[in-house]
mmCIF file of C-alpha atoms in Angstrom:
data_model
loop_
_atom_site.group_PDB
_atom_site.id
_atom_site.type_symbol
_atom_site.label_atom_id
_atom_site.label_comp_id
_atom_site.label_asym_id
_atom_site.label_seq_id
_atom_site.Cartn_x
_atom_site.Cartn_y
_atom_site.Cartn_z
ATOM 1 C CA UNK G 30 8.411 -97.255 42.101
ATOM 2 C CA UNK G 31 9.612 -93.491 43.577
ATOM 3 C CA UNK G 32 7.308 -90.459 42.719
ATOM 4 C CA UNK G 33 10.557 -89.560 39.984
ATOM 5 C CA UNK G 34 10.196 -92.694 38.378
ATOM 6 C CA UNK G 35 6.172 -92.155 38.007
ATOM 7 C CA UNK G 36 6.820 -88.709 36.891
ATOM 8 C CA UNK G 37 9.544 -89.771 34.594
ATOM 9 C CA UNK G 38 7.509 -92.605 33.228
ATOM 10 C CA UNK G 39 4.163 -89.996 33.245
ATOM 11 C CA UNK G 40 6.107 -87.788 30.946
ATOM 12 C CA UNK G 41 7.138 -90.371 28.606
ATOM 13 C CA UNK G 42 3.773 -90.978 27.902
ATOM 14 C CA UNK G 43 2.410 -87.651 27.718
ATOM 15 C CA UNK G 44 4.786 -86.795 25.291
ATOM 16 C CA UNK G 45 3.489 -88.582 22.237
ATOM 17 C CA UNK G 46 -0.017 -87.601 23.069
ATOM 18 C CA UNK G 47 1.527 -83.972 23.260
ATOM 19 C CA UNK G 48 2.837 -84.460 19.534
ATOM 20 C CA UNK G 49 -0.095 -85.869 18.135
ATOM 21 C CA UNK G 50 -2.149 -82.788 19.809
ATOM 22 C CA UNK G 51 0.039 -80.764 18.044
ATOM 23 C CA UNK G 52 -0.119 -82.156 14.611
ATOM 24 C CA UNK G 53 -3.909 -82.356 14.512
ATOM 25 C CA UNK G 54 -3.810 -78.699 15.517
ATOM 26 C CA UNK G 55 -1.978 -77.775 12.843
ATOM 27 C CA UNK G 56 -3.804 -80.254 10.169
ATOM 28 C CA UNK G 57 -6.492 -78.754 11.646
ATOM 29 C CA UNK G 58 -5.485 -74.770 10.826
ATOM 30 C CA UNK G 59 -4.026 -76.183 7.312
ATOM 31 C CA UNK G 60 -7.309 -77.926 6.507
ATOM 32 C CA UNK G 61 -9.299 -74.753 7.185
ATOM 33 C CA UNK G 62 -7.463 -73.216 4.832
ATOM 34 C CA UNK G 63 -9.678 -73.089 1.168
ATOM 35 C CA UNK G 64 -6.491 -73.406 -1.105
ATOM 36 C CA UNK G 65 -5.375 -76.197 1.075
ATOM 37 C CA UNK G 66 -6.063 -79.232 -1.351
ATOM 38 C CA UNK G 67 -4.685 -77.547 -4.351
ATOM 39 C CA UNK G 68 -1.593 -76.553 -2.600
ATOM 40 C CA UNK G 69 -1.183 -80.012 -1.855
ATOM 41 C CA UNK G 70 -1.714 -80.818 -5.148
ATOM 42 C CA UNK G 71 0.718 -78.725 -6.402
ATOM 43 C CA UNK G 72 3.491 -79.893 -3.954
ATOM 44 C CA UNK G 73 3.071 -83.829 -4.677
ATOM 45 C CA UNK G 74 2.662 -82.547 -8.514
ATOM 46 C CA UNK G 75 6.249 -80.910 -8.165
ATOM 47 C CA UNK G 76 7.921 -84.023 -6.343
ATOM 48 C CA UNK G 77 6.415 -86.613 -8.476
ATOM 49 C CA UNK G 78 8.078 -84.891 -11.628
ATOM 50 C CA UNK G 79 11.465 -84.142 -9.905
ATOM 51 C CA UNK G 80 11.888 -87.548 -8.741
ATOM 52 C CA UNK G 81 11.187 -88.979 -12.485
ATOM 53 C CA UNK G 82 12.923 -86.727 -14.242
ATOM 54 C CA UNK G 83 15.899 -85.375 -11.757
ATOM 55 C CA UNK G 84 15.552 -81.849 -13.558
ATOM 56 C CA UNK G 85 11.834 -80.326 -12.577
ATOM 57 C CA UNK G 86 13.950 -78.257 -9.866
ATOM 58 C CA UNK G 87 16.539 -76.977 -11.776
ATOM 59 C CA UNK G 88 16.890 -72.984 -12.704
ATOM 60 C CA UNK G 89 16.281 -73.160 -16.111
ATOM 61 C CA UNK G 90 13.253 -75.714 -15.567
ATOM 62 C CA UNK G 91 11.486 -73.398 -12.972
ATOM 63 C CA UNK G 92 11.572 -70.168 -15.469
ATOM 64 C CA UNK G 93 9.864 -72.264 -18.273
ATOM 65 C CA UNK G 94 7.058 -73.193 -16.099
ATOM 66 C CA UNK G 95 6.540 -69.561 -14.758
ATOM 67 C CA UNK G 96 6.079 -69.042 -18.791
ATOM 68 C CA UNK G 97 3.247 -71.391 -18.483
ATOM 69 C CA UNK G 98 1.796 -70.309 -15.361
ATOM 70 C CA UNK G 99 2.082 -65.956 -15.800
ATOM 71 C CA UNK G 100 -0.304 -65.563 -18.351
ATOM 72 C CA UNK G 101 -3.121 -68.026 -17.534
ATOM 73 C CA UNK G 102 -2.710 -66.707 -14.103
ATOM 74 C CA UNK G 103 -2.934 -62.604 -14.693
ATOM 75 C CA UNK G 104 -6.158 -63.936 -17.425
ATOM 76 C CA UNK G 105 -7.425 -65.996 -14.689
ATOM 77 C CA UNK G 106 -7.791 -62.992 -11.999
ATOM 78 C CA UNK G 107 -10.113 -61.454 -13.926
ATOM 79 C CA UNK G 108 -11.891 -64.200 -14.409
ATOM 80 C CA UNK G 109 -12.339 -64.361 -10.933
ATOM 81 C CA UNK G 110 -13.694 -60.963 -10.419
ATOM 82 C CA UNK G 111 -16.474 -61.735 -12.950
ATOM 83 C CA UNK G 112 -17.331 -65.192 -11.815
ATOM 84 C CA UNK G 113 -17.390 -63.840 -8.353
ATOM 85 C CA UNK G 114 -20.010 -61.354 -9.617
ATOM 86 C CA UNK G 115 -22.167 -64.141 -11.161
ATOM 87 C CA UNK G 116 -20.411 -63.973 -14.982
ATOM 88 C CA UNK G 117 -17.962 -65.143 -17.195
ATOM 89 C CA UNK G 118 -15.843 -64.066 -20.439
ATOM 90 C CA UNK G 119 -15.265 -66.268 -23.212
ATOM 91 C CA UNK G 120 -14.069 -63.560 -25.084
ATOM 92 C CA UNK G 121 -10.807 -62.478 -23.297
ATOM 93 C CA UNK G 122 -8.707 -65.151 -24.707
ATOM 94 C CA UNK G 123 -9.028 -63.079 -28.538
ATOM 95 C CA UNK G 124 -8.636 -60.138 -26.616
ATOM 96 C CA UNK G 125 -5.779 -61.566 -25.962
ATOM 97 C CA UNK G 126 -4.677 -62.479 -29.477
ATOM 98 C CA UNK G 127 -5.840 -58.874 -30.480
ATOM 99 C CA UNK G 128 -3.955 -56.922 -28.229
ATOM 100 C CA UNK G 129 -0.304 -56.706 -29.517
ATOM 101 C CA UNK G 130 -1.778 -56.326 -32.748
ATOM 102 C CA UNK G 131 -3.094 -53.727 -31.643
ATOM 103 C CA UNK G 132 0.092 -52.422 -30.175
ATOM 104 C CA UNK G 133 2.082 -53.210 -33.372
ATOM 105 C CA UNK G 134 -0.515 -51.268 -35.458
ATOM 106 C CA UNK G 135 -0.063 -47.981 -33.658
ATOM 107 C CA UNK G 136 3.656 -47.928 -33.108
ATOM 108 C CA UNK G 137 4.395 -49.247 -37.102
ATOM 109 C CA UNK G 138 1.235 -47.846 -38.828
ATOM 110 C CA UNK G 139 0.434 -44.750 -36.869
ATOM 111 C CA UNK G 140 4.039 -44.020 -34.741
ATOM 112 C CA UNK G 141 2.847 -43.671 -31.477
ATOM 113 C CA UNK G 142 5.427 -44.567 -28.790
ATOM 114 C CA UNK G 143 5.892 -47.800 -27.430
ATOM 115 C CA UNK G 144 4.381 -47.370 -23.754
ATOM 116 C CA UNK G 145 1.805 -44.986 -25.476
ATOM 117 C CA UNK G 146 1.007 -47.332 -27.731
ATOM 118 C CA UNK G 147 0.708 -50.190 -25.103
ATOM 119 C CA UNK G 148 -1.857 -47.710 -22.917
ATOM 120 C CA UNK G 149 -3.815 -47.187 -26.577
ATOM 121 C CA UNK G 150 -3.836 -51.324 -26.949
ATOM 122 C CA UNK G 151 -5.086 -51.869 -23.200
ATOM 123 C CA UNK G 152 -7.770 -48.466 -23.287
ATOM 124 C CA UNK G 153 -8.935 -50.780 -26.730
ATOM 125 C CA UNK G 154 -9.032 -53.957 -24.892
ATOM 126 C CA UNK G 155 -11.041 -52.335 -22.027
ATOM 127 C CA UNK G 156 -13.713 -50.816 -24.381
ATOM 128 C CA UNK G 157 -14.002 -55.081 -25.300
ATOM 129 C CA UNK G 158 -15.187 -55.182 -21.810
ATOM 130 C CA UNK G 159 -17.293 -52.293 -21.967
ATOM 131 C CA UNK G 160 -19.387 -53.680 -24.964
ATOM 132 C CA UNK G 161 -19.843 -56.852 -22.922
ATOM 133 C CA UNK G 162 -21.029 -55.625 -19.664
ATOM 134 C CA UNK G 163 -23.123 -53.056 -21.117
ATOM 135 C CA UNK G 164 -24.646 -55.816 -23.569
ATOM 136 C CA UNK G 165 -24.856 -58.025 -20.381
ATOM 137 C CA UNK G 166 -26.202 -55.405 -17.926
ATOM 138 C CA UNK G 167 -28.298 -53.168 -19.899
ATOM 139 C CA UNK G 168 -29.853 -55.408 -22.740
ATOM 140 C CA UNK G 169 -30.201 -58.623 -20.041
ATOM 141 C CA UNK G 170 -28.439 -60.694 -22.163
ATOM 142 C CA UNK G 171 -26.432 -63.837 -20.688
ATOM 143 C CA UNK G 172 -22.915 -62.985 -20.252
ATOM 144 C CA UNK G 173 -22.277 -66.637 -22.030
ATOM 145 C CA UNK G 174 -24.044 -65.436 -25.253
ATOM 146 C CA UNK G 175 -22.598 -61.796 -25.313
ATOM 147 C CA UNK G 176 -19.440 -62.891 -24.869
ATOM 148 C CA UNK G 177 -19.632 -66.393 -26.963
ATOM 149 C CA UNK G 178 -20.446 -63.718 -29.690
ATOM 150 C CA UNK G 179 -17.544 -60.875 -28.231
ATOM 151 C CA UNK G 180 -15.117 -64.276 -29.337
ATOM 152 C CA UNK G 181 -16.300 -64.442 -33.294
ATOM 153 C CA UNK G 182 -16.306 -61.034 -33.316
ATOM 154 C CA UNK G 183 -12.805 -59.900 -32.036
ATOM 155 C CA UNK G 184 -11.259 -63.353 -33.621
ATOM 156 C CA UNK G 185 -12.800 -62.025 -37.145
ATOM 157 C CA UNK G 186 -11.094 -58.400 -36.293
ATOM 158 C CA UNK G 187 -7.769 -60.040 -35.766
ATOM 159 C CA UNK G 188 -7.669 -62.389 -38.585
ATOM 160 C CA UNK G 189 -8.714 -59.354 -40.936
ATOM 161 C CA UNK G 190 -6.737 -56.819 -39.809
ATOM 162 C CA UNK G 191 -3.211 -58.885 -39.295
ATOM 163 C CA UNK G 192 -4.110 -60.885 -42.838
ATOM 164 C CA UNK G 193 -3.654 -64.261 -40.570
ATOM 165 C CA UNK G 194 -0.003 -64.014 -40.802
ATOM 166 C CA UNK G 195 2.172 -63.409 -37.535
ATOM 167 C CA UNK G 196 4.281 -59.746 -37.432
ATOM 168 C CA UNK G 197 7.670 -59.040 -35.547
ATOM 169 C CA UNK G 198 8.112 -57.255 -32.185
ATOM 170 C CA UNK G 199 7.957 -53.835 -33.500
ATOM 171 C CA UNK G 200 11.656 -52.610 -33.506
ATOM 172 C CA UNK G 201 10.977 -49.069 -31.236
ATOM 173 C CA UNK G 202 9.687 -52.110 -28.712
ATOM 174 C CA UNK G 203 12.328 -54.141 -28.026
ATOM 175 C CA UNK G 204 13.943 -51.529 -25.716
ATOM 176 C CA UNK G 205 11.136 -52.444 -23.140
ATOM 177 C CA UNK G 206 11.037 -55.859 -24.248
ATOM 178 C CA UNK G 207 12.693 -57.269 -21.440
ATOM 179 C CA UNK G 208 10.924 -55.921 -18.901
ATOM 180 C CA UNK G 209 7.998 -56.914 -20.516
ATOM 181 C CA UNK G 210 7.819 -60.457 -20.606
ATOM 182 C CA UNK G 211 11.351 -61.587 -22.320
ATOM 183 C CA UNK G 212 13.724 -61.689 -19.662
ATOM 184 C CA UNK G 213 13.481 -64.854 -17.560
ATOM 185 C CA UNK G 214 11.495 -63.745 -13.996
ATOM 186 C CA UNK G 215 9.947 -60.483 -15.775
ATOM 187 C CA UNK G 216 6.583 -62.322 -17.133
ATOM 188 C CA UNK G 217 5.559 -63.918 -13.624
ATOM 189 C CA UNK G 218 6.833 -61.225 -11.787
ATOM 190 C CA UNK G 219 3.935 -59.250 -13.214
ATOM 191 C CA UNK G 220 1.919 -62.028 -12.278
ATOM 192 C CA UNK G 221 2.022 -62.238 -9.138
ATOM 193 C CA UNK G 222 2.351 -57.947 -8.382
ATOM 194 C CA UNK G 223 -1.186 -58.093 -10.602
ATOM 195 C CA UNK G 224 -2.516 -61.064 -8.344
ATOM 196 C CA UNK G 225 -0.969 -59.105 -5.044
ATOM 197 C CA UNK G 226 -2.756 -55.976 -6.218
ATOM 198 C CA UNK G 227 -6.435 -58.218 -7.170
ATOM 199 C CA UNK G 228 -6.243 -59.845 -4.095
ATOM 200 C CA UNK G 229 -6.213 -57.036 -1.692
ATOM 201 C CA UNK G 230 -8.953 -55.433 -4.156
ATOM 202 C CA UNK G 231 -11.683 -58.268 -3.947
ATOM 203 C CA UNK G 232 -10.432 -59.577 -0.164
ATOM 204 C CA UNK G 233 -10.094 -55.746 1.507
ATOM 205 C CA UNK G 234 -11.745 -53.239 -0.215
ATOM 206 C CA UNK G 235 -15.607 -51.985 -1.032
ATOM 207 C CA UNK G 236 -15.052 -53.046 -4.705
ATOM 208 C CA UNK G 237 -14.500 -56.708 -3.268
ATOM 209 C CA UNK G 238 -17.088 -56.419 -0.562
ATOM 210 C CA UNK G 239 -19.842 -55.309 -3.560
ATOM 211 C CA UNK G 240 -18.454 -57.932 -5.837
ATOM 212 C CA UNK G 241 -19.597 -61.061 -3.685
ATOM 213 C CA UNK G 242 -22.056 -59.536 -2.286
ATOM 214 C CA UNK G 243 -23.670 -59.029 -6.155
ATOM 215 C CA UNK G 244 -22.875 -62.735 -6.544
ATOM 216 C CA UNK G 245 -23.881 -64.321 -3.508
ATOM 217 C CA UNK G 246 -27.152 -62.771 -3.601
ATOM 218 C CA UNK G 247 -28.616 -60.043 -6.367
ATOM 219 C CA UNK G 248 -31.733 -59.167 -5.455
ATOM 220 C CA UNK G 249 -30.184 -58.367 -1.547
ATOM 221 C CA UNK G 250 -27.060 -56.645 -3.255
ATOM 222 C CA UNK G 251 -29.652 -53.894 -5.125
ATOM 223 C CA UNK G 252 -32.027 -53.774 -1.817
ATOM 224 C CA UNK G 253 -28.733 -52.381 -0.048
ATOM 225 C CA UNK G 254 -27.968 -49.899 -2.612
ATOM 226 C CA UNK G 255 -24.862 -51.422 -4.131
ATOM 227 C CA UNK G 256 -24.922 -50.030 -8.220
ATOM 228 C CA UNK G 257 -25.203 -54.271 -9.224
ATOM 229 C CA UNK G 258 -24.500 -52.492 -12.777
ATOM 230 C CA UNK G 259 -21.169 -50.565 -12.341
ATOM 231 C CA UNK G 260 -19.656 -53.706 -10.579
ATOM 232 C CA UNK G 261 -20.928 -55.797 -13.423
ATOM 233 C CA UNK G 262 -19.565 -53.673 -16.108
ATOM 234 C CA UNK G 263 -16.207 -52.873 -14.344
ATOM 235 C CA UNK G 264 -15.280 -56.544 -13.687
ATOM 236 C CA UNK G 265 -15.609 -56.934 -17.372
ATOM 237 C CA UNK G 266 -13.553 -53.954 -18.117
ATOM 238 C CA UNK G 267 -10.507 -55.599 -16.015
ATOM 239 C CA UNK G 268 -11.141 -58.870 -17.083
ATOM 240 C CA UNK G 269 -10.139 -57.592 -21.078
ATOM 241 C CA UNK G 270 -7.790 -55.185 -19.770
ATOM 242 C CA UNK G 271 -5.755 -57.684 -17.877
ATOM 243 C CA UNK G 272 -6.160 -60.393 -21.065
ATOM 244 C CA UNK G 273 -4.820 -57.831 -23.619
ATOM 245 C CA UNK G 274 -2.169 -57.309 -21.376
ATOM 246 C CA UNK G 275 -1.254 -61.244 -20.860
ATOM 247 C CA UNK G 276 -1.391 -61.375 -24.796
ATOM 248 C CA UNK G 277 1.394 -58.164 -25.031
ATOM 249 C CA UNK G 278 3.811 -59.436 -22.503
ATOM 250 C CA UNK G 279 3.638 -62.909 -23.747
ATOM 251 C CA UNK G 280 3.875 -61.574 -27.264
ATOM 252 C CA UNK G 281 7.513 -59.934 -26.041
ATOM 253 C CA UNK G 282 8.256 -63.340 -24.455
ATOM 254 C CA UNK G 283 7.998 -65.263 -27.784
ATOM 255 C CA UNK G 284 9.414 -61.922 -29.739
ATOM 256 C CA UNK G 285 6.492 -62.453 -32.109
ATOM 257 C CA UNK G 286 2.549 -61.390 -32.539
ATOM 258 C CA UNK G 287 1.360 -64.677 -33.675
ATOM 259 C CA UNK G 288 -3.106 -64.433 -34.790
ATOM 260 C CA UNK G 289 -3.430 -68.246 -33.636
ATOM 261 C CA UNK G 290 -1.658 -67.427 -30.025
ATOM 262 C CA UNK G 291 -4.523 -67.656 -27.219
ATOM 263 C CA UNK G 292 -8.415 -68.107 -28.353
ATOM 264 C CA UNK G 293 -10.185 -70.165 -26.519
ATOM 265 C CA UNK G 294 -7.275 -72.294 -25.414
ATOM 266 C CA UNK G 295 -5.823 -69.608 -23.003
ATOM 267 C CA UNK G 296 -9.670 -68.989 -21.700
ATOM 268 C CA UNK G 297 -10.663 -72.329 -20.906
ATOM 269 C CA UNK G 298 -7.165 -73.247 -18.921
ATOM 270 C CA UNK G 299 -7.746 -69.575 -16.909
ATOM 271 C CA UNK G 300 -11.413 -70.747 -16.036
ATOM 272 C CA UNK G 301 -9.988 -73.903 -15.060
ATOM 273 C CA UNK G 302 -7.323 -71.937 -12.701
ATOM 274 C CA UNK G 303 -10.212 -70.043 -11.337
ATOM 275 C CA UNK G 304 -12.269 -73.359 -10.729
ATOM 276 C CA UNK G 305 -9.460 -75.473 -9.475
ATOM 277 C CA UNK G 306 -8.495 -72.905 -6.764
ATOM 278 C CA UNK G 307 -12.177 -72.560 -5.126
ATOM 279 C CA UNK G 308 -13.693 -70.070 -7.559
ATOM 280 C CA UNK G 309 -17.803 -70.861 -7.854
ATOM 281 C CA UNK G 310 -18.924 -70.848 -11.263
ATOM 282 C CA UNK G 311 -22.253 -69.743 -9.569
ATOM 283 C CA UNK G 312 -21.023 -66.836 -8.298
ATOM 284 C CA UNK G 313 -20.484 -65.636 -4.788
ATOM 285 C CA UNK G 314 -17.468 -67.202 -3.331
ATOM 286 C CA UNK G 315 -13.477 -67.384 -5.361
ATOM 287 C CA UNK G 316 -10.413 -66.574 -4.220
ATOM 288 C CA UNK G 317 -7.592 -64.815 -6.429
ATOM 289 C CA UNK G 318 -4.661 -66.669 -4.852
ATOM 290 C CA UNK G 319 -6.471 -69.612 -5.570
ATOM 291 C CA UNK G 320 -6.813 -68.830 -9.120
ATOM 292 C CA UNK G 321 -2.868 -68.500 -9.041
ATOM 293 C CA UNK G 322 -2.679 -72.016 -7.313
ATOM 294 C CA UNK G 323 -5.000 -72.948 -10.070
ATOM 295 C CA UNK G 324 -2.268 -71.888 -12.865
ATOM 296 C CA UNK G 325 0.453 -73.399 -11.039
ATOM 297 C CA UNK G 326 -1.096 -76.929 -10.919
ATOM 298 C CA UNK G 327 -1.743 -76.442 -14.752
ATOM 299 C CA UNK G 328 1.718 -74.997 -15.522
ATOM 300 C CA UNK G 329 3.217 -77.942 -13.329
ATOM 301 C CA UNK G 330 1.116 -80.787 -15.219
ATOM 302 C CA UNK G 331 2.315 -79.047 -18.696
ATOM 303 C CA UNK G 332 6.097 -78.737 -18.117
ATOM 304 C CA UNK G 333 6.070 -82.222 -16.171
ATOM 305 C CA UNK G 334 4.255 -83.967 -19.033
ATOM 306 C CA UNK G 335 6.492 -82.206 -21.469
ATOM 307 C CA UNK G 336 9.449 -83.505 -19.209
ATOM 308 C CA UNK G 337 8.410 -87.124 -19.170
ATOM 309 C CA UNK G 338 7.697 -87.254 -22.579
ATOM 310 C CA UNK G 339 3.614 -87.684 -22.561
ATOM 311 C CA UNK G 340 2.300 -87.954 -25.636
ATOM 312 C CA UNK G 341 0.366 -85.034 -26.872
ATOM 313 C CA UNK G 342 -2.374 -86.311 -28.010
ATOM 314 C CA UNK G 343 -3.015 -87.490 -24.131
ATOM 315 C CA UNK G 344 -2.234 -84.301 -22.694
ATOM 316 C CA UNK G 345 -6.014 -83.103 -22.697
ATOM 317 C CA UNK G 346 -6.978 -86.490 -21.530
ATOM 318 C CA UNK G 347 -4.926 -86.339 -18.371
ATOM 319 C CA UNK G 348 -5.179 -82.781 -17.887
ATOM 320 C CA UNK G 349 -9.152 -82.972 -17.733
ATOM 321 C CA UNK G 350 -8.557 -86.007 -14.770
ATOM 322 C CA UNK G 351 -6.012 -83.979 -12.543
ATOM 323 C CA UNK G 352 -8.929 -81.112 -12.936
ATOM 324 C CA UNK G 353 -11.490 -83.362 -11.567
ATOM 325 C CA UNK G 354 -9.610 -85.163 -9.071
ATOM 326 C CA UNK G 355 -8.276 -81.211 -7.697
ATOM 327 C CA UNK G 356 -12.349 -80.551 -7.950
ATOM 328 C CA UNK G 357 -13.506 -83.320 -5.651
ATOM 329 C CA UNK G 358 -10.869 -82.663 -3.303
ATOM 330 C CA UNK G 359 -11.780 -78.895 -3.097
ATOM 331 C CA UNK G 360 -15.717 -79.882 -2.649
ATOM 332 C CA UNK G 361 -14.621 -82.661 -0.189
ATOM 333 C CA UNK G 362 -12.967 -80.057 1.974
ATOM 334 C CA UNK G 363 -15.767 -77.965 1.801
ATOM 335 C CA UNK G 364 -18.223 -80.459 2.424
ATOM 336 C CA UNK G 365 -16.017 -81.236 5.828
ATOM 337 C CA UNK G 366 -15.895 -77.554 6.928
ATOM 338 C CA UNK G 367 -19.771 -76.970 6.885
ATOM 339 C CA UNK G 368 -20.486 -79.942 9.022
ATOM 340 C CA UNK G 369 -17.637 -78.425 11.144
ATOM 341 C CA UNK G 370 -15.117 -81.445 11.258
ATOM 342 C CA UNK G 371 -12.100 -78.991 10.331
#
């Protein structure tokens, strides 16, 4: 054989060895990667349901589940922040129901402008918050029980105030409507500008930094000076600010401000975002594009289930599975990249 024909032959070989370099760098990089899993997830979620039902990709298909996904995602960014900082809200899913109420109330009752009266409704939602970290922070008591009592207490204010009975858009509204949840893109559009915004809060700023830091470690967090208290306090603050807003724009969406819209359904599936995309419920470690990833998968399972014609009263049932299996895949990964196999 000539030295071309060994170098020729040499080549032929190295090649496939070359490739297979190259894909295990790159499983490697998308392995490291903390949303990884639920991405994937999320991708064989959206195949499986176009290929059975032929529709999943089609315009009209895509907007609905954006409906599904905006506002458990924009609830489930604050829920980040606070689980992050070592709490949670069960609260913010009345908050969310109370909001437009609160909206409708000043613009019909009291005549306050629309985007006035939309500040006034989210200033409201944020005092929530207040009364919850303060309860939390000051009187030391769990965040579960202040805000497992926050829940009766705001549900009770909406069901007495609206008489239980759902209320029209208010008519000086419906000029902002669209832009406000009603026109196809406009509800995840918000979305994702409020997850952009979040993300570069807790990943790049000293508001993140103090956040992880109070929830990775407390006592170590005060012995460097950070105020444990404000962050506490604040997180709560957004968390009801950002779930009164969820409750307005989807209140636009469905052009109505309906008293058994969110509760504890809304809450639950945005702590399950959070958890499904890497968030610790013991604090420390979470990720807000996770969280979105998080909504996605649950928005996905909904509209594909809805597509396929699952019965309802197995929706739960399946939908608790998918969290689990997303769960053990997300530990799994973790599990691999602390004994440094990825």
């Amino acid at each position: 054989m000539t030295s071309l024909d060994s170098q020729q032959a040499g080549s032929v070989e190295a090649a496939p060895r070359r490739v297979g370099l190259v894909a295990r760098r790159v499983a490697d990089v998308f392995l490291r990667w903390r949303e990884a899993s639920i991405v994937a997830v999320a991708v064989l979620l959206m195949l499986y349901f176009q290929a059975t039902t032929g529709i999943f990709f089609t315009e009209g298909n895509l907007i609905t589940v954006s409906q599904y996904v905006a506002a458990t995602a924009i609830i489930a960014v604050g829920q980040v922040l606070l689980l992050v900082s070592g709490e949670i809200d069960l609260s913010v899913g009345n908050v969310y129901t109370l909001a437009p109420f609160l909206m409708h109330f000043a613009i019909d009752l009291y005549g306050v402008p629309v985007l006035p009266a939309i500040a006034i409704a989210l200033v409201l939602c944020a005092c929530i918050g207040l009364a919850n970290g303060l309860i939390t922070v000051v009187l030391r008591v769990p965040s579960f029980v202040t805000t497992l009592g926050m829940l009766f207490v705001v549900s009770g204010i909406t069901l007495t105030t609206s008489g239980a009975y759902p209320v029209p858009i208010p008519e000086p509204a419906t000029g902002v409507q669209p832009w406000l949840g009603a026109a196809g893109w406009s509800e995840i559009t918000w979305a994702l500008l409020i997850v952009a915004f979040f993300h570069v809060v807790l990943t790049q700023t000293r508001w993140g930094v103090h956040t992880i830091a109070v929830g990775g470690n407390l006592l170590g967090a005060r012995e460097a000076g950070i105020r444990v208290g404000r962050i506490k306090i604040g997180n709560f603050m957004i968390c009801s600010t950002l779930g009164g807003f969820a409750g307005i724009i989807e209140a636009f969406r469905i052009d109505s401000i309906d008293p058994s819209a969110g509760g504890t359904t809304i809450m639950f599936a945005a702590v399950a975002a959070a958890v499904i995309g890497g968030t610790a419920l013991a604090g420390g470690s979470g990720t807000i594009i996770g969280a979105l990833l998080g909504a996605i998968v649950l928005g996905v399972l909904r509209d594909g289930f809805n597509l396929i014609g699952v019965s309802a009263y197995t929706f739960d049932l399946i939908i608790g599975v998918a969290i689990l299996i997303a769960m053990v895949s997300n530990v799994r990964l973790a599990t691999l990249r602390r004994a440094g196999r990825t």
